XYZ file of C-alpha atoms in Angstrom:
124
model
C -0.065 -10.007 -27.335
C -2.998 -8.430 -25.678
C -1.785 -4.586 -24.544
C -4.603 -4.606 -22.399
C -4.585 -7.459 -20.757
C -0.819 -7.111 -20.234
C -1.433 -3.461 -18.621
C -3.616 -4.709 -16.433
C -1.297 -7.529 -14.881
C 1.146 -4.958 -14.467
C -1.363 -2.687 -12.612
C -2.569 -5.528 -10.667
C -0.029 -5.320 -7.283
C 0.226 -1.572 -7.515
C -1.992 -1.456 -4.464
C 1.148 -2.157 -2.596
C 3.549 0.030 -3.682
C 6.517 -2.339 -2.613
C 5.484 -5.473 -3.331
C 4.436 -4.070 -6.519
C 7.923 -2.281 -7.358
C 9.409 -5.910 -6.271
C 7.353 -7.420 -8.365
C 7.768 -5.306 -11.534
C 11.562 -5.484 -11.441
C 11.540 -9.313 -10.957
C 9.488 -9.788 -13.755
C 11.079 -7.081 -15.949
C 14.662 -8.483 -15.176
C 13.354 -12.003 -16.964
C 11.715 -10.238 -19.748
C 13.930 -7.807 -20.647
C 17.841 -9.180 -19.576
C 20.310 -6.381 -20.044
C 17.485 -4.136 -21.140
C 16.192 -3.582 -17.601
C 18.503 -2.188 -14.499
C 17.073 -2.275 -10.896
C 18.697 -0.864 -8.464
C 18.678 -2.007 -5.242
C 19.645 -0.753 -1.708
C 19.764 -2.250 1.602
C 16.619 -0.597 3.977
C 18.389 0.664 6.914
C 22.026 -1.204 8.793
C 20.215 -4.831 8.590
C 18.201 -4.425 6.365
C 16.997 -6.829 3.384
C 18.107 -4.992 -0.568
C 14.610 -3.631 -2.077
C 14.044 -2.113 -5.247
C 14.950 2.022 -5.515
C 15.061 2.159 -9.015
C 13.781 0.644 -12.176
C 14.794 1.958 -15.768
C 13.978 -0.109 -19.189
C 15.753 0.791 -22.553
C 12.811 0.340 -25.541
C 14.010 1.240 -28.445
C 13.944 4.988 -28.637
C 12.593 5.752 -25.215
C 14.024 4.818 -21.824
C 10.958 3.846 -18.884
C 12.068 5.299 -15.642
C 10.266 4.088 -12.133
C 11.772 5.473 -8.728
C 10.532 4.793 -5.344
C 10.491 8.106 -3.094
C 12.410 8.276 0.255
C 8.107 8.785 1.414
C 7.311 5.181 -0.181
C 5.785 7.123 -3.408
C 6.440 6.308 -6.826
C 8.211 8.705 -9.278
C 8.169 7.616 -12.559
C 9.210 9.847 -16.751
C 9.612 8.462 -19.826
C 13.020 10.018 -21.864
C 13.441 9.966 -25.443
C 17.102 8.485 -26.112
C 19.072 8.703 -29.144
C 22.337 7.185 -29.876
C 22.315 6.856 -25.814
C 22.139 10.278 -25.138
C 18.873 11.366 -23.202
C 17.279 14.373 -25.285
C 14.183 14.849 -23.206
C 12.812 13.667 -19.842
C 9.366 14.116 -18.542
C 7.418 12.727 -15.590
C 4.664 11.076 -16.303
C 1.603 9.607 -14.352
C 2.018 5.909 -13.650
C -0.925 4.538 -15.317
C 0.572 6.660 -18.572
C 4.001 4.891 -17.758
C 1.910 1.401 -17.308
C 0.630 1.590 -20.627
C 4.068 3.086 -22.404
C 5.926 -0.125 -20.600
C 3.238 -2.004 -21.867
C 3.291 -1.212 -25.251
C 7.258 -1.171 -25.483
C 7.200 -5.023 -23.800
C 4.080 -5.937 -26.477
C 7.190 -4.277 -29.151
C 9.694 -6.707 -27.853
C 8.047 -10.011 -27.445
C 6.921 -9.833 -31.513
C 10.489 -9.769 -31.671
C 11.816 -11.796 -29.124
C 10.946 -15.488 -28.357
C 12.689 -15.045 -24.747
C 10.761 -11.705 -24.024
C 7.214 -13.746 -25.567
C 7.553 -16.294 -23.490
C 8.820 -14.364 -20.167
C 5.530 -12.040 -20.555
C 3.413 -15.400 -20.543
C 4.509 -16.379 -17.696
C 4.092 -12.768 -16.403
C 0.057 -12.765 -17.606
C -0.158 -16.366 -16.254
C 1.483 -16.353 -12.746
């Protein structure tokens, strides 16, 4: 798996931060089932559900992405043990990118599903 390359796809809608938070939970919900939670919240009375949160458990660390009430993105990474959070930080998103990237590169030499999911992530 090419971290890279995979990075890079994941960096490629963040020019729009919503379609890109979308985006990233759609394809993170196929890669990683039960691994990665989105939250969603209806956008106003009427409103269509978008994405408010996205966290992804990797192992030892837990990948944290939250959309501002501005539109901005907040994102930290948290080192987990046993399920307990020891330590949180923020983090820049490009830093985040490549720590998602990395964790997802972890799980697809592991997991047929996640391989194949991530192919379909670098190829659509």
């Amino acid at each position: 798996m090419d971290l890279e390359l995979l990075t890079a796809s994941l960096r490629a809608d963040s020019s729009d931060i919503r379609a890109f938070v979308e985006g990233l939970a759609v394809k993170l919900e196929e890669a990683l089932p039960g691994r990665a939670r989105v939250d969603r919240a209806k956008q106003g009375f009427r409103g269509p559900k978008v994405v408010r949160a996205i966290s992804v458990d990797a192992g030892s660390q837990r990948l944290e992405l939250r959309v501002s009430d501005r539109g901005g993105l907040e994102t930290r990474n948290s080192r987990v043990s046993g399920g307990i959070v020891l330590k949180t930080e923020p983090v820049e998103i490009d830093a985040w990118l490549a720590a998602l990237g990395q964790a997802l590169a972890v799980e697809a030499g592991r997991s047929e599903q996640t391989r194949q999911a991530l192919e379909r992530l670098l190829l659509g």
